[in-house]
Coordinates of N, CA and C and ligand atoms in Angstrom, one line a residue:
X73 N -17.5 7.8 35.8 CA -16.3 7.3 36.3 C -15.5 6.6 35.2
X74 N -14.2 6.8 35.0 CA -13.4 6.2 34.1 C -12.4 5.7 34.5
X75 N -12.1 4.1 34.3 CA -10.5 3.2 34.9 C -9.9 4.4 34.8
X76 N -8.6 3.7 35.3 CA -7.4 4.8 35.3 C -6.3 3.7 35.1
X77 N -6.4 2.7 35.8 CA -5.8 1.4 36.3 C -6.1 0.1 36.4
X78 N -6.4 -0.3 35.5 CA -6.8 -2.1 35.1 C -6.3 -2.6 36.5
X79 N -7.5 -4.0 36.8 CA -7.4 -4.9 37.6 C -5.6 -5.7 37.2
X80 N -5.7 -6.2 35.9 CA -4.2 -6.5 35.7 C -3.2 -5.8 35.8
X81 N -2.6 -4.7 35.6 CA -2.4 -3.5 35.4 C -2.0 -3.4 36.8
X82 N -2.6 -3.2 37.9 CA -2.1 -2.9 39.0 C -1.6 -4.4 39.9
X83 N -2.3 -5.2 39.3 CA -1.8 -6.7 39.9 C -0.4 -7.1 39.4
X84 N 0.0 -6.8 38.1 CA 1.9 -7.0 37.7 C 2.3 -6.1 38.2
X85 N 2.3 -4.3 38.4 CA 2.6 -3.9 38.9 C 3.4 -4.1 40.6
X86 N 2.0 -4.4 41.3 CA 2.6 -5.0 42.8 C 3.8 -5.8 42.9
X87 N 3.8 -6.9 41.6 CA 4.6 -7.9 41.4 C 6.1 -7.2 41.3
X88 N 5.9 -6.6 40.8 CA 7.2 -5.4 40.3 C 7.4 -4.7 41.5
X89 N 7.0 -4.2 42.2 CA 7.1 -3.0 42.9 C 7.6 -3.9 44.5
X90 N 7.1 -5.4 44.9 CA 7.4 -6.2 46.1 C 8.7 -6.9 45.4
X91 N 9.5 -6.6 44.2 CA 10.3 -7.3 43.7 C 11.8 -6.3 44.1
X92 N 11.1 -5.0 43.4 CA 12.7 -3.7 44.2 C 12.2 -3.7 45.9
X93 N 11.2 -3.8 46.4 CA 11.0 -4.1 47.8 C 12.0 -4.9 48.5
X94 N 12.2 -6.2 48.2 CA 12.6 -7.5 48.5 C 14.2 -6.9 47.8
X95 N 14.5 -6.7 46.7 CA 15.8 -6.5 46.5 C 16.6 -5.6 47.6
X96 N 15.5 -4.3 47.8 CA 16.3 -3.6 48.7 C 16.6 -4.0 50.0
X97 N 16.0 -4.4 50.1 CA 16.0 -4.7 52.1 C 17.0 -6.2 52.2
X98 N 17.3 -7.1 50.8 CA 18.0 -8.0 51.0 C 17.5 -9.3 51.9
X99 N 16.4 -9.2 51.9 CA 16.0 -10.7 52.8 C 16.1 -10.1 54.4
X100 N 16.1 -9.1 54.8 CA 16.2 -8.7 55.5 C 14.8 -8.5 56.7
X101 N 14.7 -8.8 58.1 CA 13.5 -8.5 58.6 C 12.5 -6.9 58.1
X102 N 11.4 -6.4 58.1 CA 11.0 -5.6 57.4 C 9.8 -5.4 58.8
X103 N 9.3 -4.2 59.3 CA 8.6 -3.9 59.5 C 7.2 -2.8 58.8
X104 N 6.8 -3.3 57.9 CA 4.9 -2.8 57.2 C 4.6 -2.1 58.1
X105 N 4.4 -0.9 57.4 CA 3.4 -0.2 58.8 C 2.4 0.9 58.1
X106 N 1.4 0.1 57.5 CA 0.4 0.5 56.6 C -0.5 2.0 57.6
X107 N -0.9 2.8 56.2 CA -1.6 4.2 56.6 C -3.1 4.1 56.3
X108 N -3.8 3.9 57.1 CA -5.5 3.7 57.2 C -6.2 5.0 56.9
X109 N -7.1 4.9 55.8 CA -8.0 3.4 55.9 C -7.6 2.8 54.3
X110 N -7.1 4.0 53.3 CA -7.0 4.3 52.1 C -5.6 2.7 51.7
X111 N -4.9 2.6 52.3 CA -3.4 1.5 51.8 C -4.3 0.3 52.1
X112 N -5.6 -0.1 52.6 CA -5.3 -1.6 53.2 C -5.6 -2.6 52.0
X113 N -6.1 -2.4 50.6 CA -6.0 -3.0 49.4 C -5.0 -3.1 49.0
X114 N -4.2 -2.1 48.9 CA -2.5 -2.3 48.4 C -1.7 -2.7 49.0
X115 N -1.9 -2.7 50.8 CA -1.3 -3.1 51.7 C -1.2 -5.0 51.7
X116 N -2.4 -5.4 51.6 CA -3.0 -6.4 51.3 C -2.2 -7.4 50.3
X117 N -2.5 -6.8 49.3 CA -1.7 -7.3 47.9 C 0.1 -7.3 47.6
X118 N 0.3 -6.5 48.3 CA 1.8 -6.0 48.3 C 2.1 -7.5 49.6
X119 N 1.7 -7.3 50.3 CA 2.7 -8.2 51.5 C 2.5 -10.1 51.2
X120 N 1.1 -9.8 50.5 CA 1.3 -11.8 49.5 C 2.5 -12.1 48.2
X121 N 2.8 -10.7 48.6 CA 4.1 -10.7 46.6 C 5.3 -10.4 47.7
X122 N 5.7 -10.2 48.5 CA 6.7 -9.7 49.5 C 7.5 -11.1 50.3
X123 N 8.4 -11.2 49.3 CA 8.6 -12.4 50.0 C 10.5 -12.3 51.0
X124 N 10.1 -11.6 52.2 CA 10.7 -11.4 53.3 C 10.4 -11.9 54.8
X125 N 11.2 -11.8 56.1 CA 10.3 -12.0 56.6 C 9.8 -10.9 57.5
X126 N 8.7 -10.5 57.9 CA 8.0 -9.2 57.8 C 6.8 -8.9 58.9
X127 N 6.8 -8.1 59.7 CA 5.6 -8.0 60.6 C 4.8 -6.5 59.9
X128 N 3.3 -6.4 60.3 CA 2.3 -5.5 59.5 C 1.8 -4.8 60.6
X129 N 2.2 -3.7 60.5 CA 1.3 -2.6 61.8 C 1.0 -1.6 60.9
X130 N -0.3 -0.8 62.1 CA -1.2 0.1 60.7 C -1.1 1.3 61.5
X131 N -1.1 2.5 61.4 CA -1.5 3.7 61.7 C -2.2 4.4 61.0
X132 N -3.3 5.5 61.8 CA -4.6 6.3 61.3 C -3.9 7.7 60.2
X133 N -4.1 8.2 59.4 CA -4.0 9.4 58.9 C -4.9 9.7 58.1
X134 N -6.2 10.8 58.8 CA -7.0 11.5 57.9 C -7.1 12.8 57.5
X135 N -7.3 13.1 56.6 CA -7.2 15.1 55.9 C -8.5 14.5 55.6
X136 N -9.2 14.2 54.6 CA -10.8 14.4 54.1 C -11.9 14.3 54.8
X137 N -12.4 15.8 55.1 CA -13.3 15.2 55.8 C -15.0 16.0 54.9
X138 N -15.5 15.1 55.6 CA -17.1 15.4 54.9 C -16.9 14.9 53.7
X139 N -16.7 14.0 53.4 CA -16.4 13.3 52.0 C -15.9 14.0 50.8
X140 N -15.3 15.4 51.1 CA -14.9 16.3 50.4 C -13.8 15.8 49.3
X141 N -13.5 16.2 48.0 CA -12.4 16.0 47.6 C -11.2 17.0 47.9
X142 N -11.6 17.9 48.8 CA -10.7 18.8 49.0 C -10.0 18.7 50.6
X143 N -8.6 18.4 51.1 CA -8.0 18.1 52.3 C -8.8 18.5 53.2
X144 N -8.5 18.5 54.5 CA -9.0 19.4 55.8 C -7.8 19.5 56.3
X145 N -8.0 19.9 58.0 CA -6.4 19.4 58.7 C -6.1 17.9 58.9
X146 N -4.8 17.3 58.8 CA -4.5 16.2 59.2 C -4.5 15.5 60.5
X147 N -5.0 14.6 60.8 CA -5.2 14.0 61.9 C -4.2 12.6 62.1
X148 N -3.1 12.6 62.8 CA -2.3 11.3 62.6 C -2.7 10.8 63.9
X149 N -2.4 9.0 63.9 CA -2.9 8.1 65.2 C -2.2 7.0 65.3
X150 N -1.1 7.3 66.1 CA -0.2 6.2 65.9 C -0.7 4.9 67.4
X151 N -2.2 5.4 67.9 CA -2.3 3.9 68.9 C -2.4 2.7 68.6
X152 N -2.6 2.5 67.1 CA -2.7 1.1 67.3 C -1.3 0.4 66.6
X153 N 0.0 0.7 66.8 CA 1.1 0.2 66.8 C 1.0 -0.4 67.4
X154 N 1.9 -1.9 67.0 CA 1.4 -2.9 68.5 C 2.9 -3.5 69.2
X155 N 3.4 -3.1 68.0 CA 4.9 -3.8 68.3 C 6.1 -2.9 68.7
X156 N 7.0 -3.0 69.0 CA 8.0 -2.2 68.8 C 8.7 -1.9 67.8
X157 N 8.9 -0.5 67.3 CA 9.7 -0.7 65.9 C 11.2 -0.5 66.2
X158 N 11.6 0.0 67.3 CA 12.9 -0.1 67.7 C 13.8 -0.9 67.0
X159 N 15.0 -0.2 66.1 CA 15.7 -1.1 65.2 C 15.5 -1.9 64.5
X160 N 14.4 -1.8 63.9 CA 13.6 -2.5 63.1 C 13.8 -1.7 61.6
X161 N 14.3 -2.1 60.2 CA 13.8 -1.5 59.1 C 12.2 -0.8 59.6
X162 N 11.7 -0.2 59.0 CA 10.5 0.2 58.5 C 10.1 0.9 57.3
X163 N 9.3 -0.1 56.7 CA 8.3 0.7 55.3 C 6.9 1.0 55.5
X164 N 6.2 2.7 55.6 CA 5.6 2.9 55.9 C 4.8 3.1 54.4
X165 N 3.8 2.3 54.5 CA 3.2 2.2 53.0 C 1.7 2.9 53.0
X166 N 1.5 3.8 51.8 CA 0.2 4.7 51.8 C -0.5 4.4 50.0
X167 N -1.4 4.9 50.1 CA -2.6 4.6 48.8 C -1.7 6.0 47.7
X168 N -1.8 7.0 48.3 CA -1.2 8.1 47.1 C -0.5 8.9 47.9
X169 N 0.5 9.6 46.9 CA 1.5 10.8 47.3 C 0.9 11.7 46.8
X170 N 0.1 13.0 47.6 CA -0.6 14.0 46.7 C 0.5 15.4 47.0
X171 N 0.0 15.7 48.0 CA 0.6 16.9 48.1 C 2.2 16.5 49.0
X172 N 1.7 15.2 49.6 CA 3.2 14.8 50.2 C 3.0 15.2 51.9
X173 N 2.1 15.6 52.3 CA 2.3 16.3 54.0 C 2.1 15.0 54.5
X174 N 1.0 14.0 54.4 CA 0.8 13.0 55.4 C 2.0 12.1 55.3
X175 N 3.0 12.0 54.5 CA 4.0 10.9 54.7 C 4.8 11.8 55.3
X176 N 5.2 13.1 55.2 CA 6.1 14.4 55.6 C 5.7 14.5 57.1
X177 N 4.9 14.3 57.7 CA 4.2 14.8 59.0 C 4.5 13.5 59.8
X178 N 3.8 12.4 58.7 CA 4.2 10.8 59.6 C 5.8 10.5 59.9
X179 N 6.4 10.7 58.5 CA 7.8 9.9 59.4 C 8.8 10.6 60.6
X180 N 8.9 12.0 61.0 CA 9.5 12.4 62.1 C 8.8 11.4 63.3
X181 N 7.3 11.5 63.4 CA 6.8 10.8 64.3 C 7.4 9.7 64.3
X182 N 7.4 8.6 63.5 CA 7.7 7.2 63.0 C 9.4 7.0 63.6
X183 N 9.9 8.4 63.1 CA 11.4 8.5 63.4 C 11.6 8.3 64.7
X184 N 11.1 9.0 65.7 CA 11.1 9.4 67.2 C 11.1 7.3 68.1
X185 N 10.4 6.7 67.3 CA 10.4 5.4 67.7 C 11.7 4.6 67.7
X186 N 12.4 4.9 67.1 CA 14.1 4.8 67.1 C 13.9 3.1 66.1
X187 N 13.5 3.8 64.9 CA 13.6 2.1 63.8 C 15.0 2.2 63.4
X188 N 15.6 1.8 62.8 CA 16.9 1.9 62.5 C 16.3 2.5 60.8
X189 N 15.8 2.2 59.9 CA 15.5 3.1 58.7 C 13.6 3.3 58.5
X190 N 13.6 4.3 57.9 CA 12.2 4.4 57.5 C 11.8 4.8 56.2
X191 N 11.4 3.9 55.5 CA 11.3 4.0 53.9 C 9.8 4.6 53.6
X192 N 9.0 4.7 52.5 CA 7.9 4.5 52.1 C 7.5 4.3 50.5
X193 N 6.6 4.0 50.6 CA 6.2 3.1 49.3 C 4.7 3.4 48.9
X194 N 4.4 4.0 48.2 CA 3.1 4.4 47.7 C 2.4 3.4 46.2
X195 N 0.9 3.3 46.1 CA 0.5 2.7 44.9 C 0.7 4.1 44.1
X196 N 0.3 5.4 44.3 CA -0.1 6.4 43.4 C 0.8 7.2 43.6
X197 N 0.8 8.4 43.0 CA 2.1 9.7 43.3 C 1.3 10.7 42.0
X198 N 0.2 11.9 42.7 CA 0.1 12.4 41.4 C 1.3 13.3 41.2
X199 N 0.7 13.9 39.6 CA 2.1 14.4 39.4 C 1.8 16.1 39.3
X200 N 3.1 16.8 39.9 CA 3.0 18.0 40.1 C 2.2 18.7 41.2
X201 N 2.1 17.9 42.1 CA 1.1 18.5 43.6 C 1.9 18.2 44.5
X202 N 3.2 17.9 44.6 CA 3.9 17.9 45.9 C 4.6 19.3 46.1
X203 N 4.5 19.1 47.8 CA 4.3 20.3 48.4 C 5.5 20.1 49.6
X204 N 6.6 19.1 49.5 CA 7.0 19.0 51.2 C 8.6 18.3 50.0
X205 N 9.8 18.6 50.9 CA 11.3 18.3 50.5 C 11.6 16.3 50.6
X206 N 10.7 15.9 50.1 CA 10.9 14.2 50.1 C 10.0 13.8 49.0
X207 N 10.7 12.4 48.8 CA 9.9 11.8 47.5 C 9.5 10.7 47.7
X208 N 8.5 9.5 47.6 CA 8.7 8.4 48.1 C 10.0 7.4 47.7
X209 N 10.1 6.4 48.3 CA 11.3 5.6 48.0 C 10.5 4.7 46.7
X210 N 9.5 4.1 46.6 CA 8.7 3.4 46.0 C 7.4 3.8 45.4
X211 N 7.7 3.6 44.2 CA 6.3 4.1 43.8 C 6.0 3.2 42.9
X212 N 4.0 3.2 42.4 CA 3.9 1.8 42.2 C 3.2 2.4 40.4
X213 N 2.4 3.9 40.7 CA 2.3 4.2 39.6 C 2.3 6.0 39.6
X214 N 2.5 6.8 38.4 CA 2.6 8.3 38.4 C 1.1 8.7 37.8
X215 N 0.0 9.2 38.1 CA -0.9 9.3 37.8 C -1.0 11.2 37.5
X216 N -2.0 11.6 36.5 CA -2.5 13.4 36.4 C -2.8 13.2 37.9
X217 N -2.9 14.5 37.6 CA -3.4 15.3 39.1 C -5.1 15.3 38.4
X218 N -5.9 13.9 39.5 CA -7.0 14.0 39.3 C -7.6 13.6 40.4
X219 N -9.0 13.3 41.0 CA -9.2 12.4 42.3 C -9.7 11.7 41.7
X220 N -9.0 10.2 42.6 CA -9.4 8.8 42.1 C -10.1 8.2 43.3
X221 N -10.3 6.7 42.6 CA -11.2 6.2 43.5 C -11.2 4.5 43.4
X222 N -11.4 3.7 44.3 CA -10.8 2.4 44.1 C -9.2 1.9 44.4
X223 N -9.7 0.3 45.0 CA -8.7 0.0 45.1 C -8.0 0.6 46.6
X224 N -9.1 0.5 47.4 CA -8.7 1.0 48.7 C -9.1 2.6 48.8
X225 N -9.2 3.6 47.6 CA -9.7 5.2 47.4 C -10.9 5.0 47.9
X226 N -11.1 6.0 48.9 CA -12.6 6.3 48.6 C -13.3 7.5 48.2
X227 N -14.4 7.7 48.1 CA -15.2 8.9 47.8 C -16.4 8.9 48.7
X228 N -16.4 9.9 50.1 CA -17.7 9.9 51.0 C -17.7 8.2 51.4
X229 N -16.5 7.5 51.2 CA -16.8 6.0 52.2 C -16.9 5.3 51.0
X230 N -16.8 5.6 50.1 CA -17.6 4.4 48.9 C -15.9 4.4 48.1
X231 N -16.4 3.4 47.0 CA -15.7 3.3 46.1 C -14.8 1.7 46.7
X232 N -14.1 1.9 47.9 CA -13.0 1.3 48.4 C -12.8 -0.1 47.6
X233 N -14.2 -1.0 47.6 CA -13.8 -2.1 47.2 C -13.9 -2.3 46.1
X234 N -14.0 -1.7 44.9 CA -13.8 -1.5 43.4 C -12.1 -2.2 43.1
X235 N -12.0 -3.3 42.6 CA -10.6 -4.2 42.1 C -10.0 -3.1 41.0
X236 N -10.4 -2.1 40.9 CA -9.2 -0.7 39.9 C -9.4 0.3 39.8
X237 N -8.3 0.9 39.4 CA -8.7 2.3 40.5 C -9.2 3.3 39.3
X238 N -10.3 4.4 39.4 CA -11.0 4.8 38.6 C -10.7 6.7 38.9
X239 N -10.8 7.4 37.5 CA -10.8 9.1 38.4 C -12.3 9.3 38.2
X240 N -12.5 9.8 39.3 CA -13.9 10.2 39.8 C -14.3 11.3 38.2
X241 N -15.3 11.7 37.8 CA -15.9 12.7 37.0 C -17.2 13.6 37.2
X242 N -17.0 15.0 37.1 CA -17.4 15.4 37.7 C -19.1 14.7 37.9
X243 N -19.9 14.5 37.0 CA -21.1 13.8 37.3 C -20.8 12.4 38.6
X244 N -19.7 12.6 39.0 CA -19.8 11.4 39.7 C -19.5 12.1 41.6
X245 N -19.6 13.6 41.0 CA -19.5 14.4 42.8 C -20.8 15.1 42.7
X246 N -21.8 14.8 42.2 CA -23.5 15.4 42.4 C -22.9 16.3 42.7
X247 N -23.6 16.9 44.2 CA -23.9 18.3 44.6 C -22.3 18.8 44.6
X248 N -21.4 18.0 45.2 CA -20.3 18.6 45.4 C -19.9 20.1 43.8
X249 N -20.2 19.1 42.8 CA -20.1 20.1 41.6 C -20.6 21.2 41.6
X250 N -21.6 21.5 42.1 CA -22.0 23.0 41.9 C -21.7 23.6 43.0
X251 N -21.0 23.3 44.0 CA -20.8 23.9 45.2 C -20.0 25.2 44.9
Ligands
5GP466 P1 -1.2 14.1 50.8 O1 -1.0 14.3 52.3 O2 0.0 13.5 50.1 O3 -1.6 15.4 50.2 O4 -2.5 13.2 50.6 C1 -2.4 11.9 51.0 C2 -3.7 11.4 51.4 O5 -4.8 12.2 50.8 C3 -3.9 10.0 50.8 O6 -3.4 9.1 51.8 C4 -5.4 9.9 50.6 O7 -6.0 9.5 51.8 C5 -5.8 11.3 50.3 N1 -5.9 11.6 48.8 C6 -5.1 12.4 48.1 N2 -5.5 12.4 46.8 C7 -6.6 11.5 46.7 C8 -7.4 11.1 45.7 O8 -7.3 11.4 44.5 N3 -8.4 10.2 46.0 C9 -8.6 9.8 47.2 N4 -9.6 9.0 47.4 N5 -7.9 10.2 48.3 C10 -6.8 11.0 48.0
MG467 MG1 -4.6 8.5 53.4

Protein backbone atom coordinates (compact mmCIF):
# COMPACT_ATOMS: atom_id res chain seq x y z
CA UNK A 1 0.00 0.00 0.00
CA UNK A 2 1.29 3.45 -0.80
CA UNK A 3 -0.09 7.17 0.68
CA UNK A 4 -1.50 8.88 -2.00
CA UNK A 5 -2.70 11.69 0.44
CA UNK A 6 -1.01 12.83 3.67
CA UNK A 7 -3.02 13.14 6.95
CA UNK A 8 -2.08 16.98 6.50
CA UNK A 9 -2.62 17.17 3.05
CA UNK A 10 -6.11 16.29 3.13
CA UNK A 11 -6.83 18.15 6.44
CA UNK A 12 -5.79 21.96 4.66
CA UNK A 13 -7.42 20.72 1.83
CA UNK A 14 -11.07 20.33 3.62
CA UNK A 15 -10.04 23.79 5.01
CA UNK A 16 -10.00 24.97 1.49
CA UNK A 17 -12.61 23.12 -0.05
CA UNK A 18 -15.51 24.21 3.29
CA UNK A 19 -14.04 27.69 2.46
CA UNK A 20 -15.58 27.90 -1.64
CA UNK A 21 -18.36 25.79 0.22
CA UNK A 22 -19.28 28.67 2.58
CA UNK A 23 -18.48 31.28 -0.12
CA UNK A 24 -20.86 29.80 -2.37
CA UNK A 25 -23.95 29.29 -0.54
CA UNK A 26 -23.27 32.85 1.08
CA UNK A 27 -24.14 32.05 4.79
CA UNK A 28 -26.97 30.60 3.48
CA UNK A 29 -29.05 27.49 5.18
CA UNK A 30 -27.38 24.25 3.53
CA UNK A 31 -28.73 20.92 3.55
CA UNK A 32 -25.55 17.85 3.79
CA UNK A 33 -26.78 14.89 2.47
CA UNK A 34 -23.84 12.63 2.77
CA UNK A 35 -23.52 9.08 0.45
CA UNK A 36 -22.81 5.95 2.69
CA UNK A 37 -20.78 4.32 3.84
CA UNK A 38 -17.56 5.50 1.80
CA UNK A 39 -18.22 9.98 2.60
CA UNK A 40 -18.76 9.59 6.46
CA UNK A 41 -14.76 10.56 7.20
CA UNK A 42 -14.94 13.41 4.82
CA UNK A 43 -18.40 14.10 5.61
CA UNK A 44 -17.31 14.35 9.17
CA UNK A 45 -14.40 16.62 8.69
CA UNK A 46 -15.92 18.90 6.08
CA UNK A 47 -19.01 19.92 8.25
CA UNK A 48 -16.46 20.96 11.58
CA UNK A 49 -14.69 23.45 8.82
CA UNK A 50 -18.25 24.56 7.36
CA UNK A 51 -19.12 27.35 8.97
CA UNK A 52 -23.05 27.81 7.81
CA UNK A 53 -25.96 26.95 9.24
CA UNK A 54 -26.62 23.40 8.06
CA UNK A 55 -28.57 20.17 8.68
CA UNK A 56 -26.73 16.42 7.81
CA UNK A 57 -28.80 13.60 6.12
CA UNK A 58 -27.16 10.44 4.72
CA UNK A 59 -28.29 8.20 1.91
CA UNK A 60 -27.15 4.45 0.95
CA UNK A 61 -25.34 3.97 -2.55
CA UNK A 62 -23.59 0.69 -3.22
CA UNK A 63 -21.93 -0.80 -6.66
CA UNK A 64 -19.06 -3.01 -4.88
CA UNK A 65 -19.93 -5.95 -4.09
CA UNK A 66 -17.99 -9.03 -2.78
CA UNK A 67 -15.23 -6.75 -1.89
CA UNK A 68 -14.42 -6.53 -5.50
CA UNK A 69 -12.48 -3.62 -6.97
CA UNK A 70 -14.62 -3.90 -9.87
CA UNK A 71 -18.47 -2.03 -9.70
CA UNK A 72 -21.59 -4.35 -9.70
CA UNK A 73 -25.16 -2.82 -10.22
CA UNK A 74 -25.94 0.18 -8.20
CA UNK A 75 -28.15 0.05 -5.36
CA UNK A 76 -29.51 3.60 -4.19
CA UNK A 77 -31.52 4.03 -0.59
CA UNK A 78 -32.90 7.12 0.02
CA UNK A 79 -34.97 5.71 3.59
CA UNK A 80 -33.06 7.15 5.86
CA UNK A 81 -33.72 10.95 4.88
CA UNK A 82 -35.17 12.28 7.78
CA UNK A 83 -36.02 15.73 6.98
CA UNK A 84 -37.50 17.42 4.36
CA UNK A 85 -35.42 18.84 1.58
CA UNK A 86 -38.22 20.77 0.02
CA UNK A 87 -36.60 24.24 -0.87
CA UNK A 88 -33.85 23.67 0.88
CA UNK A 89 -30.17 24.18 -0.93
CA UNK A 90 -28.74 20.72 -1.06
CA UNK A 91 -25.05 19.43 -1.16
CA UNK A 92 -24.96 15.91 -1.77
CA UNK A 93 -21.44 14.94 -0.70
CA UNK A 94 -19.55 11.48 -1.83
CA UNK A 95 -15.86 9.87 -1.11
CA UNK A 96 -14.91 9.78 -5.10
CA UNK A 97 -16.15 10.65 -8.65
CA UNK A 98 -15.13 7.44 -10.61
CA UNK A 99 -17.07 6.75 -13.39
CA UNK A 100 -19.66 9.41 -12.28
CA UNK A 101 -23.10 7.13 -12.36
CA UNK A 102 -23.74 7.14 -8.56
CA UNK A 103 -23.89 11.01 -8.34
CA UNK A 104 -25.63 10.85 -12.13
CA UNK A 105 -28.32 8.21 -10.85
CA UNK A 106 -28.62 10.08 -7.26
CA UNK A 107 -29.47 13.59 -8.18
CA UNK A 108 -32.72 13.14 -10.48
CA UNK A 109 -33.92 11.12 -7.45
CA UNK A 110 -32.69 14.00 -4.95
CA UNK A 111 -34.23 16.36 -7.62
CA UNK A 112 -37.79 14.76 -7.47
CA UNK A 113 -37.83 16.02 -3.58
CA UNK A 114 -38.30 19.55 -4.86
CA UNK A 115 -34.84 21.19 -3.00
CA UNK A 116 -34.56 24.44 -4.56
CA UNK A 117 -30.62 23.49 -5.80
CA UNK A 118 -28.59 20.45 -5.69
CA UNK A 119 -24.91 20.67 -5.71
CA UNK A 120 -22.16 17.96 -4.99
CA UNK A 121 -18.91 17.91 -3.58
CA UNK A 122 -16.54 15.01 -3.68
CA UNK A 123 -12.96 14.30 -1.70
CA UNK A 124 -11.60 12.33 -4.96
CA UNK A 125 -12.40 12.60 -8.79
CA UNK A 126 -10.22 10.13 -10.63
CA UNK A 127 -9.11 11.27 -13.70
CA UNK A 128 -10.30 10.07 -17.06
CA UNK A 129 -13.04 7.44 -15.97
CA UNK A 130 -16.04 9.54 -16.23
CA UNK A 131 -18.73 8.16 -17.92
CA UNK A 132 -22.06 10.39 -17.46
CA UNK A 133 -22.71 14.51 -18.88
CA UNK A 134 -21.89 16.26 -15.14
CA UNK A 135 -18.95 17.20 -13.17
CA UNK A 136 -18.86 17.69 -9.60
CA UNK A 137 -19.37 21.27 -8.35
CA UNK A 138 -16.56 20.63 -5.71
CA UNK A 139 -13.79 18.76 -5.62
CA UNK A 140 -11.36 18.23 -2.92
CA UNK A 141 -8.54 16.34 -4.89
CA UNK A 142 -7.83 14.83 -8.84
CA UNK A 143 -6.25 11.61 -8.32
CA UNK A 144 -4.74 8.62 -11.44
CA UNK A 145 -7.12 6.23 -12.12
CA UNK A 146 -6.18 3.82 -9.32
CA UNK A 147 -8.21 2.09 -6.32
CA UNK A 148 -7.66 3.73 -3.15
CA UNK A 149 -8.32 3.14 0.21
CA UNK A 150 -8.73 5.17 3.50
CA UNK A 151 -10.09 7.86 4.81
CA UNK A 152 -13.62 6.56 4.73
CA UNK A 153 -12.40 3.93 1.24
CA UNK A 154 -12.72 0.70 1.79
CA UNK A 155 -11.36 -2.54 0.59
CA UNK A 156 -13.66 -5.88 1.45
CA UNK A 157 -14.81 -3.56 4.72
CA UNK A 158 -11.31 -2.67 5.81
CA UNK A 159 -9.18 0.09 5.30
CA UNK A 160 -11.96 2.84 6.34
CA UNK A 161 -10.35 4.09 9.41
CA UNK A 162 -6.85 4.66 8.06
CA UNK A 163 -6.37 8.95 8.69
CA UNK A 164 -4.94 9.02 4.57
CA UNK A 165 -5.88 7.77 1.86
CA UNK A 166 -3.55 5.08 0.31
CA UNK A 167 -3.78 3.27 -3.56
CA UNK A 168 -4.18 -0.25 -2.82
CA UNK A 169 -1.17 -2.50 -4.73
CA UNK A 170 -1.53 -5.28 -6.25
CA UNK A 171 0.10 -7.49 -3.25
CA UNK A 172 -2.45 -5.77 -1.24
CA UNK A 173 -5.70 -7.74 -3.32
CA UNK A 174 -4.15 -11.48 -2.58
CA UNK A 175 -6.31 -13.67 -4.42
CA UNK A 176 -8.21 -11.07 -6.08
CA UNK A 177 -4.76 -10.72 -8.28
CA UNK A 178 -4.69 -13.73 -9.92
CA UNK A 179 -8.22 -13.96 -10.61
P1 LIG B 1 -18.89 5.94 -9.59
O1 LIG B 1 -20.35 5.66 -9.51
O2 LIG B 1 -18.53 7.39 -9.70
O3 LIG B 1 -18.21 5.12 -10.65
O4 LIG B 1 -18.23 5.38 -8.28
C1 LIG B 1 -18.48 5.99 -7.10
C2 LIG B 1 -18.42 5.00 -5.97
O5 LIG B 1 -17.62 3.85 -6.26
C3 LIG B 1 -17.74 5.67 -4.80
O6 LIG B 1 -18.70 6.32 -3.99
C4 LIG B 1 -17.07 4.53 -4.10
O7 LIG B 1 -17.98 3.95 -3.21
C5 LIG B 1 -16.76 3.54 -5.20
N1 LIG B 1 -15.36 3.67 -5.69
C6 LIG B 1 -14.95 4.11 -6.90
N2 LIG B 1 -13.61 4.10 -6.99
C7 LIG B 1 -13.15 3.63 -5.81
C8 LIG B 1 -11.84 3.40 -5.28
O8 LIG B 1 -10.78 3.62 -5.88
N3 LIG B 1 -11.78 2.90 -4.01
C9 LIG B 1 -12.88 2.63 -3.27
N4 LIG B 1 -12.70 2.14 -2.05
N5 LIG B 1 -14.14 2.86 -3.73
C10 LIG B 1 -14.27 3.35 -4.99
MG1 LIG C 1 -19.88 5.23 -2.61
Amino acid sequence: MKTLISEEKLSRRVVELAAEIRQHYEGRPLTIVGVLIGSVVFLADLIRRLDLPLRVELVQARSYRNGDTRPGPLVINLDLLSSDVRGRDVLLVDDIFDTGNTLWELLPQIDELGPTSVRTAVLLRKEGRCQVPMKPDFVAFDIPNTFVVGYGLDHRDMYRNLPYVAALEPADLGEESSR
